[in-house]
Phi, psi and omega in degrees: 000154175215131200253140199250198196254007186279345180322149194283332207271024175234150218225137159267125216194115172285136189259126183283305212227105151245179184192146199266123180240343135210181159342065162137330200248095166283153150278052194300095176245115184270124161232155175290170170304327196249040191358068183265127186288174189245147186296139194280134207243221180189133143002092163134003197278134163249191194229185167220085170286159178215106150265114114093082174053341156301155207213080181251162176284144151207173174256144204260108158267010197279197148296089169354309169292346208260102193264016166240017179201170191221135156239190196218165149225155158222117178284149151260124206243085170308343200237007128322175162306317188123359163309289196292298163349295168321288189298334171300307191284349176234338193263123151209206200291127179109323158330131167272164207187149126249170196232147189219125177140187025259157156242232142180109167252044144214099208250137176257137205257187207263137172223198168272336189194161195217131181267113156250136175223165219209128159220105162097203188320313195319001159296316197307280211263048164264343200249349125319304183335286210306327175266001177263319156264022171254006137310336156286344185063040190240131183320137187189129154240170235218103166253153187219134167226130158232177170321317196198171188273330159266036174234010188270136165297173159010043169303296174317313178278344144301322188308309215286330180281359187043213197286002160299329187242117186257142162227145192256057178273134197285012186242008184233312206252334199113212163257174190295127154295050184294345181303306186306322170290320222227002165226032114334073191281135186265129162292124186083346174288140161253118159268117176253140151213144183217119146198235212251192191308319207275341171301284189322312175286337193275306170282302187321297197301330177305320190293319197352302219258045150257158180332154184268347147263032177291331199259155157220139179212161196239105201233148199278338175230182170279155240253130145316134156226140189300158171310305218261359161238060159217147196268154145339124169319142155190158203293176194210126168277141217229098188264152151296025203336330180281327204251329205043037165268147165260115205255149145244121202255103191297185206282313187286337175246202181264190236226322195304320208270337165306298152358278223260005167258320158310001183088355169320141136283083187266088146346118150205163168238278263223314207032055168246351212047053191233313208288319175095354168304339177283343189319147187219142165300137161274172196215322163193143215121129174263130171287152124245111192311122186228341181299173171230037148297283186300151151238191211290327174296305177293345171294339189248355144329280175095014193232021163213155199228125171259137213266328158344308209219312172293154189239217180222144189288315182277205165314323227191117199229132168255154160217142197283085200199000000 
């Protein structure tokens, strides 16, 4: 499936501003096309850019405050799909785009004080956080760790925070000292983190012995899940609720392409479980969670889904869709 651009939720939208920020790493600053303001978004927010149908995530790294321009980092992933690729090798100032969003699954919520840690790209939807709380004046350090210092994106606009940010490039310093950061548990510290799995699992295990909402995290693919908490793929009955169609959705596809081949209006992006367009209410019905959206409370809610990826523990799914 592809999502094209005739959509109605998609915004025509222009590249103002690039700029090289390191080894891999461009710079995107988006005004819409019909130089119109834009929606307001929060610290944690991403977009759905869409170039000649491709279709990728990024995170709104700008100012918030700033209601005419959007800014991206976009890594370059020779070893991807071929998203980034594009947009490095085609968008430069005066391209057109579209855009679908902002949405936000990592929302920064209020604390006394904040761990933020970044490995690789995964600085971009750290650095609003970071500038909203130190426009709040609530205490926060920043560990960034990278290969090298010329692959850390947006090093110069760090600087400015001074000894609020330890930085790790890994051909100098090693990897982030995280024990020193994390073992301690803090009453009231929000730990935000985004980069790639083994950073994540690594401050997760480290989170153990802190409050179980202490920790957020952000993940660039979906998360492993062990085997033995998920059921055998099996085909599954898909009621449609809006519509009253009944789907039978076989083993081998997803809840989504069936959908949307039965005529649902189904939101998707990414079908990765990363993005979160998909969410759909459940109505009856157990999910079984297969995304890296949800956390464990919403997961045991049970009364909501991203249908890309996630299936059913039974027979039989009503979805409000």
């Amino acid at each position: 499936m592809s999502l094209t651009t005739t959509r109605e939720d998609l915004r025509a939208m222009v590249v103002v501003e690039r700029a090289e920020m390191s080894d891999g790493v461009a710079e995107f600053v988006l005004a819409a096309a019909d130089g119109g303001a834009l929606a307001p978004w929060e610290p944690g927010a991403h977009i759905d850019l869409v170039v000649e149908e491709v279709v990728r995530q990024y995170s709104l790294c700008g100012d918030p405050e700033d209601g005419t321009r959007w800014r991206i980092g976009v890594l370059r992933e020779p070893a991807g799909r071929g998203g980034s690729q594009l947009i490095h090798d085609t968008l430069e100032p005066g391209s057109r785009v579209h855009v679908r969003g902002p949405r936000n699954n990592f929302a920064l919520v209020e604390a006394s004080r904040y761990v933020f840690i970044a490995g690789g790209i995964g600085i971009t939807p750290l650095l609003p956080m970071i500038r909203t709380v130190e426009k709040r004046c609530v205490p926060w350090t920043l560990v960034y760790g990278g290969r090298s210092r010329s692959t850390m994106a947006f090093l110069p606009e760090l600087a400015t925070y001074g000894d609020a940010v330890q930085l790790y490039p890994q051909d100098e310093a090693g990897l982030p000292d995280l024990d020193a950061v994390l073992a301690h548990p803090e009453a009231a510290t929000a730990v935000y983190c985004c980069g790639p799995e083994p950073l994540l699992e690594a401050v997760r295990t480290r989170c153990l012995s802190w409050p179980p909402d202490a920790l957020r995290v952000e993940r660039f693919s979906r998360q492993a899940t062990d085997p033995g908490a998920m059921v055998e793929d099996q085909p599954v009955e898909v009621v449609l609720s809006r519509s009253g169609v009944t789907v039978e959705v076989p083993a081998d596809r997803s809840i989504l392409e069936v959908a949307v081949e039965a005529g649902a209006d189904a939101l998707f992006s990414c079908e990765e479980g990363i993005c979160g367009s998909c969410e759909v209410t459940v109505l009856e019905g157990v999910p079984d969670h297969r995304d890296a959206v949800l956390d464990d409370a919403d997961r045991a809610a049970g009364d909501r889904m991203m249908i890309c990826v996630s299936r059913s523990v039974g027979p039989r799914l009503v979805l409000d869709l």
